[in-house]
mmCIF file with all atom_site columns, C-alpha atoms in Angstrom:
data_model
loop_
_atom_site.group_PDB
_atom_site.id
_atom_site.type_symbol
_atom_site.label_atom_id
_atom_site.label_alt_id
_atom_site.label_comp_id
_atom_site.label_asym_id
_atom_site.label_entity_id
_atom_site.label_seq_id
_atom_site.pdbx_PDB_ins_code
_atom_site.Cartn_x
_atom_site.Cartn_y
_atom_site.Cartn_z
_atom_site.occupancy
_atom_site.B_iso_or_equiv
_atom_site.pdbx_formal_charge
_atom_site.auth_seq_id
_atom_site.auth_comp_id
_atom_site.auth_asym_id
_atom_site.auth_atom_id
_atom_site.pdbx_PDB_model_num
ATOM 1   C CA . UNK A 1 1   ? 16.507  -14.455 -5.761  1.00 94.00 ? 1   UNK A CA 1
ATOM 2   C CA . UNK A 1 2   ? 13.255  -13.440 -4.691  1.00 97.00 ? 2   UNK A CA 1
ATOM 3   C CA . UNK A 1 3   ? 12.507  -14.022 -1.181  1.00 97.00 ? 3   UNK A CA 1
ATOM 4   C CA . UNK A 1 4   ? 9.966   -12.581 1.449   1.00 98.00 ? 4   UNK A CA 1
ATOM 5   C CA . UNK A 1 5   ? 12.194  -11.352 4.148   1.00 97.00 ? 5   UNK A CA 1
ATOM 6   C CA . UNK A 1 6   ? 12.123  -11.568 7.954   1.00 95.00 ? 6   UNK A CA 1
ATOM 7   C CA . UNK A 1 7   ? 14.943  -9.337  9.059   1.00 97.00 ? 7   UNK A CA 1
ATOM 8   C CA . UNK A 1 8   ? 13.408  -6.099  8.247   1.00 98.00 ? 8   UNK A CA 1
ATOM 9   C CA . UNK A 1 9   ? 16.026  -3.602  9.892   1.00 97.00 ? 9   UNK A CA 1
ATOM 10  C CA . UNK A 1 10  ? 17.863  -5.012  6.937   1.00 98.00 ? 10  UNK A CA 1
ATOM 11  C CA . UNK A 1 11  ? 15.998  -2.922  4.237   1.00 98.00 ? 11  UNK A CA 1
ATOM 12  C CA . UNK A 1 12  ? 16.363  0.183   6.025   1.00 98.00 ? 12  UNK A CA 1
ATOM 13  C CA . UNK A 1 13  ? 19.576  1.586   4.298   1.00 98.00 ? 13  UNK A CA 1
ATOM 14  C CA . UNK A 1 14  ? 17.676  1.332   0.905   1.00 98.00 ? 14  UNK A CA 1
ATOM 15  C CA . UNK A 1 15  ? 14.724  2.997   2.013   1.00 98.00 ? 15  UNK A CA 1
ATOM 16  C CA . UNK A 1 16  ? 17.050  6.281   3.143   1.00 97.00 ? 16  UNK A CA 1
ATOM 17  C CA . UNK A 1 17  ? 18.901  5.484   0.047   1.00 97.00 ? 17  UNK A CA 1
ATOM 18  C CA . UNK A 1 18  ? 15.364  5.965   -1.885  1.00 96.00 ? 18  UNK A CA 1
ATOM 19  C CA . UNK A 1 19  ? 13.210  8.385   -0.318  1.00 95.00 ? 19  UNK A CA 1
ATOM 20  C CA . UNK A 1 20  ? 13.600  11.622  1.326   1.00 91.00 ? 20  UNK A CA 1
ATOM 21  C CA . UNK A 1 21  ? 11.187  11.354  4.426   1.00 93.00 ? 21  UNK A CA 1
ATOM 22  C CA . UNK A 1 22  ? 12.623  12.710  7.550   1.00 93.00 ? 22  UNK A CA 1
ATOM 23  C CA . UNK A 1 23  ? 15.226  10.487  10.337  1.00 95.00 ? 23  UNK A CA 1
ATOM 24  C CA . UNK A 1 24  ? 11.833  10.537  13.169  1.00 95.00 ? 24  UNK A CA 1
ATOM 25  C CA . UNK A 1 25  ? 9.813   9.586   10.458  1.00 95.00 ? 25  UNK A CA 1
ATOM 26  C CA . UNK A 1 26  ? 11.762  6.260   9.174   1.00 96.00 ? 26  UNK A CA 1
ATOM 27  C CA . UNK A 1 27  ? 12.594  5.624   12.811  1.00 97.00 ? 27  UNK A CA 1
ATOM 28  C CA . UNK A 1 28  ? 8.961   5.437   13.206  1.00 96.00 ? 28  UNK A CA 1
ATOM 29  C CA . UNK A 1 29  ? 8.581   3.623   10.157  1.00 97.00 ? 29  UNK A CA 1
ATOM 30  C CA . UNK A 1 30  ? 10.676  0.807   11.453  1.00 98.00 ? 30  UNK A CA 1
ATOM 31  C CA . UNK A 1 31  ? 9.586   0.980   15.041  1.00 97.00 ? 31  UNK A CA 1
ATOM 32  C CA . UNK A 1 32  ? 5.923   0.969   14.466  1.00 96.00 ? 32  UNK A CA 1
ATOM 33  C CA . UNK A 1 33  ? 4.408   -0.310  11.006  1.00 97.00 ? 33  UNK A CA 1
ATOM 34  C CA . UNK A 1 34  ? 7.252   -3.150  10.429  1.00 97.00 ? 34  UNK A CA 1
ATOM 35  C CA . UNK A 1 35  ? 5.607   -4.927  13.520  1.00 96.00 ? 35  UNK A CA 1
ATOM 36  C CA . UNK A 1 36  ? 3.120   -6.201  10.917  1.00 97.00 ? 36  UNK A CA 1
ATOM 37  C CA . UNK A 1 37  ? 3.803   -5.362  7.463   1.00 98.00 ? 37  UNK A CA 1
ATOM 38  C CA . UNK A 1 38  ? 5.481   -7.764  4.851   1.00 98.00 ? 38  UNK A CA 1
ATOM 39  C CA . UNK A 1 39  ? 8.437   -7.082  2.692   1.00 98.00 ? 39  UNK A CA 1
ATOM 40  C CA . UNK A 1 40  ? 9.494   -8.905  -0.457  1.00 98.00 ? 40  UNK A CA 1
ATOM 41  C CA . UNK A 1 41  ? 12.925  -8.076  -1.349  1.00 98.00 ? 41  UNK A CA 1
ATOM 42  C CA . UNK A 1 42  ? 15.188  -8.875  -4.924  1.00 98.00 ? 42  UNK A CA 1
ATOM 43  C CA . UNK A 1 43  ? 18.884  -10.579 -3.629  1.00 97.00 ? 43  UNK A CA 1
ATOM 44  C CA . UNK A 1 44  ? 22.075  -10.570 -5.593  1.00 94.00 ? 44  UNK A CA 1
ATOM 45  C CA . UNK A 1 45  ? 24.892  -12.107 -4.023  1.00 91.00 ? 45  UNK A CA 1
ATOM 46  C CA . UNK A 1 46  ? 22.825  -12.042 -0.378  1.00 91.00 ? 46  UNK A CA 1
ATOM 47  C CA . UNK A 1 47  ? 22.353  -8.533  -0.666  1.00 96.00 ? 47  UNK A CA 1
ATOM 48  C CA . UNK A 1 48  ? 19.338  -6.383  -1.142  1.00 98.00 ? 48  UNK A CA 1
ATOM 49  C CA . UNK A 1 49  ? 18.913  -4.466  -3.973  1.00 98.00 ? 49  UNK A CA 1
ATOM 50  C CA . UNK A 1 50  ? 15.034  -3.873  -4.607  1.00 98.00 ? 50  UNK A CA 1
ATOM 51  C CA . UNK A 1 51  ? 11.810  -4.115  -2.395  1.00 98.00 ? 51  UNK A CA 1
ATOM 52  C CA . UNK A 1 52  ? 8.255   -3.258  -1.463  1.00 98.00 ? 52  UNK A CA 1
ATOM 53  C CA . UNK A 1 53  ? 6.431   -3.548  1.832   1.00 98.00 ? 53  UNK A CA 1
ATOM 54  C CA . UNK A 1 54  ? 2.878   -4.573  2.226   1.00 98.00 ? 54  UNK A CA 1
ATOM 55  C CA . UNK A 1 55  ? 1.184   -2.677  4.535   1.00 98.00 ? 55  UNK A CA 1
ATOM 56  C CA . UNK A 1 56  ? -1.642  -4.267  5.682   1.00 98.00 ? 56  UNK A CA 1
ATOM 57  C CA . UNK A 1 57  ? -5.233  -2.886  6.049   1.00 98.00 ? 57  UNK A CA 1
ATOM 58  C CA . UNK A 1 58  ? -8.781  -4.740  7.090   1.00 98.00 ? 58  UNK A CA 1
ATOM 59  C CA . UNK A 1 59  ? -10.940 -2.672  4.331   1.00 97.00 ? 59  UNK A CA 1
ATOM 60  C CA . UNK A 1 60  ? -14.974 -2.531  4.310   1.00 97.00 ? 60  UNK A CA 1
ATOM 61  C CA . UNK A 1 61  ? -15.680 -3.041  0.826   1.00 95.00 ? 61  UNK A CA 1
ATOM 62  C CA . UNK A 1 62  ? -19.712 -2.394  0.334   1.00 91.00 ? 62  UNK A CA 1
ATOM 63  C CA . UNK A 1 63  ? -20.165 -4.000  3.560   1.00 91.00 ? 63  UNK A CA 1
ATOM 64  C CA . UNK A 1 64  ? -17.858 -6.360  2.921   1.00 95.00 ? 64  UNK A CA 1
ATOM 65  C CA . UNK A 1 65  ? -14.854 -6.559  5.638   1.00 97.00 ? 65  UNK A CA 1
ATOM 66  C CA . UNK A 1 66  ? -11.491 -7.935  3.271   1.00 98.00 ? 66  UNK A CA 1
ATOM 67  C CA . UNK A 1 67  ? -7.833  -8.114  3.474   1.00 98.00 ? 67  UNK A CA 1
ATOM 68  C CA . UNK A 1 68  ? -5.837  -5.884  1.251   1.00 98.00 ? 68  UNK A CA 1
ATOM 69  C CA . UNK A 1 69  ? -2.384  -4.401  1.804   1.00 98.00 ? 69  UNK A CA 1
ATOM 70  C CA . UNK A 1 70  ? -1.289  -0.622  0.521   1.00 98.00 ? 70  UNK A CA 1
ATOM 71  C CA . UNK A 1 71  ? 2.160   -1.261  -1.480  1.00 98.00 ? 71  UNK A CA 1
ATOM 72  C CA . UNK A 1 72  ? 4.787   1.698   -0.180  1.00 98.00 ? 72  UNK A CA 1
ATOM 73  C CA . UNK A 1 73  ? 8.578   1.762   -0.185  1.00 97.00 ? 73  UNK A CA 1
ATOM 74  C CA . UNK A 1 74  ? 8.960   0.485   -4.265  1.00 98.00 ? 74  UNK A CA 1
ATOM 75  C CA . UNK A 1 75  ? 12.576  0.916   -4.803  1.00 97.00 ? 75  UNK A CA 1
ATOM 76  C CA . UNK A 1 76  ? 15.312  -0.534  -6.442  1.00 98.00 ? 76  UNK A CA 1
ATOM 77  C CA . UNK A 1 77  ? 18.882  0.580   -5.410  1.00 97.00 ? 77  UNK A CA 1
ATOM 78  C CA . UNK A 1 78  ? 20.516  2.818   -7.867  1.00 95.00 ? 78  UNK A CA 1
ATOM 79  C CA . UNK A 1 79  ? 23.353  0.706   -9.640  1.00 94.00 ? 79  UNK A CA 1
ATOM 80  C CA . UNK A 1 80  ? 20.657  -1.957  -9.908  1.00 94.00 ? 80  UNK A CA 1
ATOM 81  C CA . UNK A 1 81  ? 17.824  -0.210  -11.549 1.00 93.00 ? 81  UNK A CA 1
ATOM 82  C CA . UNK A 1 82  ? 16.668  -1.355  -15.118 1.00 93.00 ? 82  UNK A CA 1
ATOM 83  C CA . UNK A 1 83  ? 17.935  -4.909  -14.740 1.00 94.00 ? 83  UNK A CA 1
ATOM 84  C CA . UNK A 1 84  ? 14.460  -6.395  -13.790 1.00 95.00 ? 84  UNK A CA 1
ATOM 85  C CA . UNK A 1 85  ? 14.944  -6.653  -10.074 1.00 96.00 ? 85  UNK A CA 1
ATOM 86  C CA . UNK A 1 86  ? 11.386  -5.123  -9.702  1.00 96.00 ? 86  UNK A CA 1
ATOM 87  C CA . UNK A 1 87  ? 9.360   -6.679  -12.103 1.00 96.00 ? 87  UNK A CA 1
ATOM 88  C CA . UNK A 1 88  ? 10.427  -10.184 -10.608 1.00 97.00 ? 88  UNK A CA 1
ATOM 89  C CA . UNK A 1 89  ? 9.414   -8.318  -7.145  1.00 98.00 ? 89  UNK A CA 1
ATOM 90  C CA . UNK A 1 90  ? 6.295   -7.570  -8.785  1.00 98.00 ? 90  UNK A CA 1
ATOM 91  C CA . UNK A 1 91  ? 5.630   -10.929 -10.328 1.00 98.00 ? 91  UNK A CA 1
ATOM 92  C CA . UNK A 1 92  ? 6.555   -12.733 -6.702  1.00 98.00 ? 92  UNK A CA 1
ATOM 93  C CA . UNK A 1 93  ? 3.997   -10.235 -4.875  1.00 98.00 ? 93  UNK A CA 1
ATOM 94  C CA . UNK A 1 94  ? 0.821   -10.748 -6.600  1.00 98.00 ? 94  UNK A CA 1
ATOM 95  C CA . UNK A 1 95  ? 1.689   -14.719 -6.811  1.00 98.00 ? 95  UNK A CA 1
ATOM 96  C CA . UNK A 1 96  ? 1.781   -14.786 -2.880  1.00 98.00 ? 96  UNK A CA 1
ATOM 97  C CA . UNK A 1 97  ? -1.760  -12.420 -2.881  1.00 98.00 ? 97  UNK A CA 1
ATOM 98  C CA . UNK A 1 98  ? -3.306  -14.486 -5.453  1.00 98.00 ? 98  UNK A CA 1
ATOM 99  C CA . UNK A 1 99  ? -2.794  -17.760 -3.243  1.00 98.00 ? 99  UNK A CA 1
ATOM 100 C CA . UNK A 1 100 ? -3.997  -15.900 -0.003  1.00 98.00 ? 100 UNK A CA 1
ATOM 101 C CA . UNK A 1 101 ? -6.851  -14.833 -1.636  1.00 98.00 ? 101 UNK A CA 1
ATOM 102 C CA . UNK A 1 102 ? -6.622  -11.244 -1.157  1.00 98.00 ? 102 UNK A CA 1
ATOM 103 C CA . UNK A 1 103 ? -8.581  -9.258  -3.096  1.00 98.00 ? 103 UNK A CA 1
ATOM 104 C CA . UNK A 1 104 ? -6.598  -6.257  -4.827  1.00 98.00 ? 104 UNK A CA 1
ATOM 105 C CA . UNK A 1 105 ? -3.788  -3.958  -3.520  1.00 98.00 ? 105 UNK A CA 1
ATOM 106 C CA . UNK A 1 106 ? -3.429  0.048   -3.440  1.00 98.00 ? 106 UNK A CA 1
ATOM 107 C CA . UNK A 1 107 ? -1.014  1.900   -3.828  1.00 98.00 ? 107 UNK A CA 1
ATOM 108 C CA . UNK A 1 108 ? -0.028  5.884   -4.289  1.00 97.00 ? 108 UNK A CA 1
ATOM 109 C CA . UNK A 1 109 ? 2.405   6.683   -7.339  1.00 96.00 ? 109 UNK A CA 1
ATOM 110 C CA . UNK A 1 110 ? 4.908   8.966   -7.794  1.00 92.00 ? 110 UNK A CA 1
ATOM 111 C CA . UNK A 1 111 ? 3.744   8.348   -11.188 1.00 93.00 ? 111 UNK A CA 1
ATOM 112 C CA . UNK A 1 112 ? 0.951   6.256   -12.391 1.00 95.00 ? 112 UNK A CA 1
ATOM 113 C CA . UNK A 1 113 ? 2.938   5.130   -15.733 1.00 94.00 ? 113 UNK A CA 1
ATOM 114 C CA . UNK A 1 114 ? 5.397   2.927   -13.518 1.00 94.00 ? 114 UNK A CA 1
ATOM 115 C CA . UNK A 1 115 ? 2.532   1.208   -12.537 1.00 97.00 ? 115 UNK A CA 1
ATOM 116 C CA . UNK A 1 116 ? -0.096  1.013   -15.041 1.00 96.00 ? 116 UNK A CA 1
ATOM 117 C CA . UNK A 1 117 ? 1.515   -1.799  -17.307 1.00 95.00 ? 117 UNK A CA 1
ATOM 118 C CA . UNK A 1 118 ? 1.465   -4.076  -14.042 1.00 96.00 ? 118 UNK A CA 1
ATOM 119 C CA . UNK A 1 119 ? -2.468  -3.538  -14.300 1.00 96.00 ? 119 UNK A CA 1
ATOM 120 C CA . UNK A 1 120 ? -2.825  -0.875  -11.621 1.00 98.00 ? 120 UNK A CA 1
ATOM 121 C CA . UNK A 1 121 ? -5.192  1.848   -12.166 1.00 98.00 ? 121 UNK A CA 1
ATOM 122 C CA . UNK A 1 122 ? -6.258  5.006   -10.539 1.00 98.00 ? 122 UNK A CA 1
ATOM 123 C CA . UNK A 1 123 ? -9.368  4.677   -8.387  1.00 98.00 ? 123 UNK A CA 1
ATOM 124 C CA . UNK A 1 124 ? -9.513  7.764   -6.585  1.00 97.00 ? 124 UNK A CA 1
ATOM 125 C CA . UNK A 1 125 ? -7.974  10.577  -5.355  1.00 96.00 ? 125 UNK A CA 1
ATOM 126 C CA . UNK A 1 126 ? -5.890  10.611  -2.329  1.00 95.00 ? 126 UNK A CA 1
ATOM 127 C CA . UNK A 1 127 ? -7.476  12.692  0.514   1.00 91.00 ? 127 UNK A CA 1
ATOM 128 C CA . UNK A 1 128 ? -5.311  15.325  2.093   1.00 86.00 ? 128 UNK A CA 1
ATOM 129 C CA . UNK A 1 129 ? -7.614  16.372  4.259   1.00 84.00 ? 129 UNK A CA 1
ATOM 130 C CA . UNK A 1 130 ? -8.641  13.425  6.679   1.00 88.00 ? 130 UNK A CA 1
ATOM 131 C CA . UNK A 1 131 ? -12.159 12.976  8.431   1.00 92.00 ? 131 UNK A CA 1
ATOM 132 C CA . UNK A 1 132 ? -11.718 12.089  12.137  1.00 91.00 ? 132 UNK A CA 1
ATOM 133 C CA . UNK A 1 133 ? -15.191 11.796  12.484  1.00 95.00 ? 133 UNK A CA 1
ATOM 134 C CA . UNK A 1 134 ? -15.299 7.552   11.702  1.00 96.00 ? 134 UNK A CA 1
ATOM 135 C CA . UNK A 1 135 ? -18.811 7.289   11.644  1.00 97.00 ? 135 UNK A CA 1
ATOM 136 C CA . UNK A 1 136 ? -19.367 9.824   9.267   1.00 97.00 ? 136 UNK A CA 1
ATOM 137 C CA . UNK A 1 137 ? -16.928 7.885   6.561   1.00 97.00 ? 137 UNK A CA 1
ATOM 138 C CA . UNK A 1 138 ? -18.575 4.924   7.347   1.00 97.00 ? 138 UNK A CA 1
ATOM 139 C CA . UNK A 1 139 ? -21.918 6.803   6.573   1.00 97.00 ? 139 UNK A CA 1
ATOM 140 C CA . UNK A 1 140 ? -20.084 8.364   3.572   1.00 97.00 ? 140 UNK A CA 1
ATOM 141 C CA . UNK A 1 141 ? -18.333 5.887   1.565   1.00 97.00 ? 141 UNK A CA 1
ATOM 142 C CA . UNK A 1 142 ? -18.554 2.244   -0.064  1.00 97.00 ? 142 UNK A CA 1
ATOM 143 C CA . UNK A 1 143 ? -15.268 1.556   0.261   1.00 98.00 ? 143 UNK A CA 1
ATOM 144 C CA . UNK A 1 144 ? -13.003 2.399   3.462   1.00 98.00 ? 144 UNK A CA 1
ATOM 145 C CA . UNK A 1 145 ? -10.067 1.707   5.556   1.00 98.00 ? 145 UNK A CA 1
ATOM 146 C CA . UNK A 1 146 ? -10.855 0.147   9.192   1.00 98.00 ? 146 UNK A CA 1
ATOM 147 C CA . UNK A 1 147 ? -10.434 1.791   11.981  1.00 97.00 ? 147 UNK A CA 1
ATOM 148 C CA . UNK A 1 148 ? -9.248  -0.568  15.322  1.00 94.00 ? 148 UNK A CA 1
ATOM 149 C CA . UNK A 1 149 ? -7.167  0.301   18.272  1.00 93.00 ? 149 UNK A CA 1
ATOM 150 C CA . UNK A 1 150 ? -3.971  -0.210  16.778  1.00 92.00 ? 150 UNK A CA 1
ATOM 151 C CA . UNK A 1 151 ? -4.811  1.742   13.852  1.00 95.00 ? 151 UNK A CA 1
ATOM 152 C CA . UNK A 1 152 ? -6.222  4.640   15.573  1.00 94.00 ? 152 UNK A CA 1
ATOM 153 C CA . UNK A 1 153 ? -2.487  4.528   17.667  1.00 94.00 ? 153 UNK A CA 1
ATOM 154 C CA . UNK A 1 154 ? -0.724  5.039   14.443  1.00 94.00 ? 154 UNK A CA 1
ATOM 155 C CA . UNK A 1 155 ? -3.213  7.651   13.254  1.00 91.00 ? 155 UNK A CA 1
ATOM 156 C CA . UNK A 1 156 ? -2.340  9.923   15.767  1.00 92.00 ? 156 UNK A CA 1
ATOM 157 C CA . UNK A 1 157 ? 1.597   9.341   15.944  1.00 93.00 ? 157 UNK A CA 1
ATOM 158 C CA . UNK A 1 158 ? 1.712   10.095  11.959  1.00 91.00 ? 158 UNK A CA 1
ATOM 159 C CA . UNK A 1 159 ? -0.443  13.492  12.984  1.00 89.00 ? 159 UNK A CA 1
ATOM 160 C CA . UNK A 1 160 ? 2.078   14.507  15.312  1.00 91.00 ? 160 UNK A CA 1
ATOM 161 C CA . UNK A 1 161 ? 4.602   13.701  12.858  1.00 91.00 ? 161 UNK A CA 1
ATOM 162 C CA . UNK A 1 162 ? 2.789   15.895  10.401  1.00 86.00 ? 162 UNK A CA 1
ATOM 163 C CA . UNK A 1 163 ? 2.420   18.444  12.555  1.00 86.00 ? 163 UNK A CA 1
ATOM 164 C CA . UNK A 1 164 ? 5.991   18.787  13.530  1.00 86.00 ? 164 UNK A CA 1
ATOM 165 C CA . UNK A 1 165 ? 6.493   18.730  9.718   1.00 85.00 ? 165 UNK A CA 1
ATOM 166 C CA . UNK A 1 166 ? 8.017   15.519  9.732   1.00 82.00 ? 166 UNK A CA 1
ATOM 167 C CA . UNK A 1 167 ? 5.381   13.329  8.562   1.00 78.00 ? 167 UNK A CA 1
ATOM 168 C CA . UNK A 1 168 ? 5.847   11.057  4.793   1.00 78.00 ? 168 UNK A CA 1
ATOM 169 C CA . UNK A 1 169 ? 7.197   13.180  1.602   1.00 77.00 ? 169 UNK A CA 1
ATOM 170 C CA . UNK A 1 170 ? 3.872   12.750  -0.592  1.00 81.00 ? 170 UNK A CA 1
ATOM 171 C CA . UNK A 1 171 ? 4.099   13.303  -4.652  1.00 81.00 ? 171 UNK A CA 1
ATOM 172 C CA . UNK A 1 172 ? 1.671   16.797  -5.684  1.00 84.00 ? 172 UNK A CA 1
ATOM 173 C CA . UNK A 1 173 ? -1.936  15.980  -6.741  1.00 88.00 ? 173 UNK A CA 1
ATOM 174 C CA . UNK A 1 174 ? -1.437  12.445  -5.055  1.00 95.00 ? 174 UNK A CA 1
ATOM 175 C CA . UNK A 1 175 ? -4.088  9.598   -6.114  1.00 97.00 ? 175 UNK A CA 1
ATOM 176 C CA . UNK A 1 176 ? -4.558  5.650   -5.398  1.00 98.00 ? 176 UNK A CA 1
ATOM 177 C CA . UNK A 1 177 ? -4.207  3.319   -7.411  1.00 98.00 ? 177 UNK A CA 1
ATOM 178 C CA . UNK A 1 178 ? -4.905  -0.938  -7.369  1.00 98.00 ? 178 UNK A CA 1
ATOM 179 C CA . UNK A 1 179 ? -4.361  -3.582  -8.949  1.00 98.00 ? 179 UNK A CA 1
ATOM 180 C CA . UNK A 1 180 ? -7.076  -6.814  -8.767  1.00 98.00 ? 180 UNK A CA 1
ATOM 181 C CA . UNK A 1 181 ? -5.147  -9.593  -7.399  1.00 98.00 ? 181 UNK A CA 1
ATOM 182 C CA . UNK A 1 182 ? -7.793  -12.517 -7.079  1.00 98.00 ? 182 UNK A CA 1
ATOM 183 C CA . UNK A 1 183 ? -10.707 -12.211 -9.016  1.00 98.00 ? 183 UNK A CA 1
ATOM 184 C CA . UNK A 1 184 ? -12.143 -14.839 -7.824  1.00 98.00 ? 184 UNK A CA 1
ATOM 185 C CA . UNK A 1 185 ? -12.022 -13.170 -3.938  1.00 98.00 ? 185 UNK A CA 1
ATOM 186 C CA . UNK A 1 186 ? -13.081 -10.336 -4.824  1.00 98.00 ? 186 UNK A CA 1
ATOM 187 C CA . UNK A 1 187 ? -16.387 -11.082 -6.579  1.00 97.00 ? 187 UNK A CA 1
ATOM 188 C CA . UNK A 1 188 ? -17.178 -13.190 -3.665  1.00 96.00 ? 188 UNK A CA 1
ATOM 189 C CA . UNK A 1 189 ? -16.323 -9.619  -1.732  1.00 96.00 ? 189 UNK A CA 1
ATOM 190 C CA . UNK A 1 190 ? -18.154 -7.631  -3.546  1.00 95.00 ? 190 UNK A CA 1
ATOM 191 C CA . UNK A 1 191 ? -21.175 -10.188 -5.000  1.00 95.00 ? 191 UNK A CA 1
ATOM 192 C CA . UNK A 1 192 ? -20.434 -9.595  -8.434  1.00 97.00 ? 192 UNK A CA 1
ATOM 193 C CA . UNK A 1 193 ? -19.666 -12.053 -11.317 1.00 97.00 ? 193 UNK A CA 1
ATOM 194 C CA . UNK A 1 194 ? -16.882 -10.199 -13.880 1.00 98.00 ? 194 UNK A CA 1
ATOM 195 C CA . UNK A 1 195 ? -14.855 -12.090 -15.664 1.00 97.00 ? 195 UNK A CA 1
ATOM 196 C CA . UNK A 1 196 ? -12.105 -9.381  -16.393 1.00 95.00 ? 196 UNK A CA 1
ATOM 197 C CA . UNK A 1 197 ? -10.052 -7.440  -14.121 1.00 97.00 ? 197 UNK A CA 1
ATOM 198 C CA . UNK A 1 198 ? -9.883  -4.143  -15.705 1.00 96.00 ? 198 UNK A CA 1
ATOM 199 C CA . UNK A 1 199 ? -14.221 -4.757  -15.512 1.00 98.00 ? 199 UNK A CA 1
ATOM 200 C CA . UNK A 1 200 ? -14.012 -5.199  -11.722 1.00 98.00 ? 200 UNK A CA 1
ATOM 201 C CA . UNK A 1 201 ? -11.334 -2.084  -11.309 1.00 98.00 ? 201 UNK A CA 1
ATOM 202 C CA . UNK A 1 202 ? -14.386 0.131   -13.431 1.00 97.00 ? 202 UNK A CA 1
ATOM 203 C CA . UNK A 1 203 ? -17.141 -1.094  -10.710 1.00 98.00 ? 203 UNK A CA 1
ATOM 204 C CA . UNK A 1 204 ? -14.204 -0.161  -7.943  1.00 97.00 ? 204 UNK A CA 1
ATOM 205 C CA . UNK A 1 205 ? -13.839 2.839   -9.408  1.00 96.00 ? 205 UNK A CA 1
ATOM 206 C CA . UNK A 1 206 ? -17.283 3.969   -9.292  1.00 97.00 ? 206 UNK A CA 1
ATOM 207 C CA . UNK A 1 207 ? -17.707 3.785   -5.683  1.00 97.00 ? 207 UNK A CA 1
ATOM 208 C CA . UNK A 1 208 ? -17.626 6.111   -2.953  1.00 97.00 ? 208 UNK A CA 1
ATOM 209 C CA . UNK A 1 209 ? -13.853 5.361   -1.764  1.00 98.00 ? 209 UNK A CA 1
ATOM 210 C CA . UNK A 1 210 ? -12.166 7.225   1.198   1.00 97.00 ? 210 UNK A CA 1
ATOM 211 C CA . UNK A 1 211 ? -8.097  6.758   1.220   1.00 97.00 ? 211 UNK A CA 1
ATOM 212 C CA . UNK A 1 212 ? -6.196  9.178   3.318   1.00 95.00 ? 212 UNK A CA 1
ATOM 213 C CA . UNK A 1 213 ? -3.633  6.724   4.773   1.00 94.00 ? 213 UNK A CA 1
ATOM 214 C CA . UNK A 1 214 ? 0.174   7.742   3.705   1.00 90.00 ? 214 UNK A CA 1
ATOM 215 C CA . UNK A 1 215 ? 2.058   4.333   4.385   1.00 93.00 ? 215 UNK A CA 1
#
């Protein structure tokens, strides 16, 4: 069963399970970003055994302000893996998006293959080194995450994180991917008129874009 879930403490063992970030970091994880985020989990026999979280980010999109949501935590618990649990995740995510409306997703691979058949493709590189200076990005770029208060909070928790060297584990030569997920929405975004995804993912792709969040 595929279910959007509300208790998200409950995910927490398969996220250490999966990923190698440090204790303070998952403890900020859950503290701080699961306040808002959204987190649709495979069940067998009431327990989980596969999720992803939607993180969610306003995004100026050529002057555009849209909805999107960066897709972290994609894991499947081990003696569950290669039995579909997370293309039925997949499947179940982008049917909820297309009915909001949102535009596309992002999303930073360990590996663009795993992600590539699902339609994702690499729009830029990530950027390591982040800008602090906002209005300089805004100056800079077509295509840009939004800064408000409670993002600018988080921003400087994950630097002290970093800092400390406890911040996210991040893959080498990392990059961002998306994925359209309403055509429709995101012509009306952008004031264009394609009729194919992959079209719409080459204009994307051709834009100034500025990604430097980790989660």
């Amino acid at each position: 069963m595929i279910i959007e879930l509300t208790d998200k403490e409950k995910t927490r063992p398969l996220y250490e399970e999966a990923f190698d970030d440090p204790k303070v970091f998952v403890d900020y994880y859950y503290e701080e970003k699961c306040l808002d985020n959204r987190i649709i989990v495979s069940l067998e026999d009431g327990k989980i055994v596969s999720m992803l979280h939607l993180n969610p980010y306003k995004m100026n999109m050529c002057r555009s302000v849209v909805q999107s949501y960066y897709i972290v935590a994609v894991a499947t618990t081990e003696n569950e893996r290669h039995k579909g649990h997370m293309s039925r995740v997949f499947e179940k995510t982008f049917e909820l998006l297309q009915k909001e409306h949102i535009p596309f997703v992002f999303l930073l691979p360990v590996d663009e293959s795993i992600y590539s058949w699902m339609g994702f493709e690499k729009i830029c590189d990530f950027s390591e080194e982040k800008e602090t200076d906002y209005n300089r990005i805004k100056s800079q770029n077509d295509v840009y995450c939004i800064r408000d208060e409670a993002y600018l909070r988080r921003m400087k928790r994950e630097d002290e994180l970093r800092k400390l060297g406890s911040g996210e584990v991040l893959p080498d030569n990392p990059v961002i991917m998306a994925k359209i997920t309403d055509l429709e929405a995101f012509n009306k975004a952008a004031g264009t008129d394609f009729t194919d995804e992959k079209n719409a993912l080459s204009w994307l792709r051709e834009k100034k874009i500025y990604i430097c969040e980790e989660v």
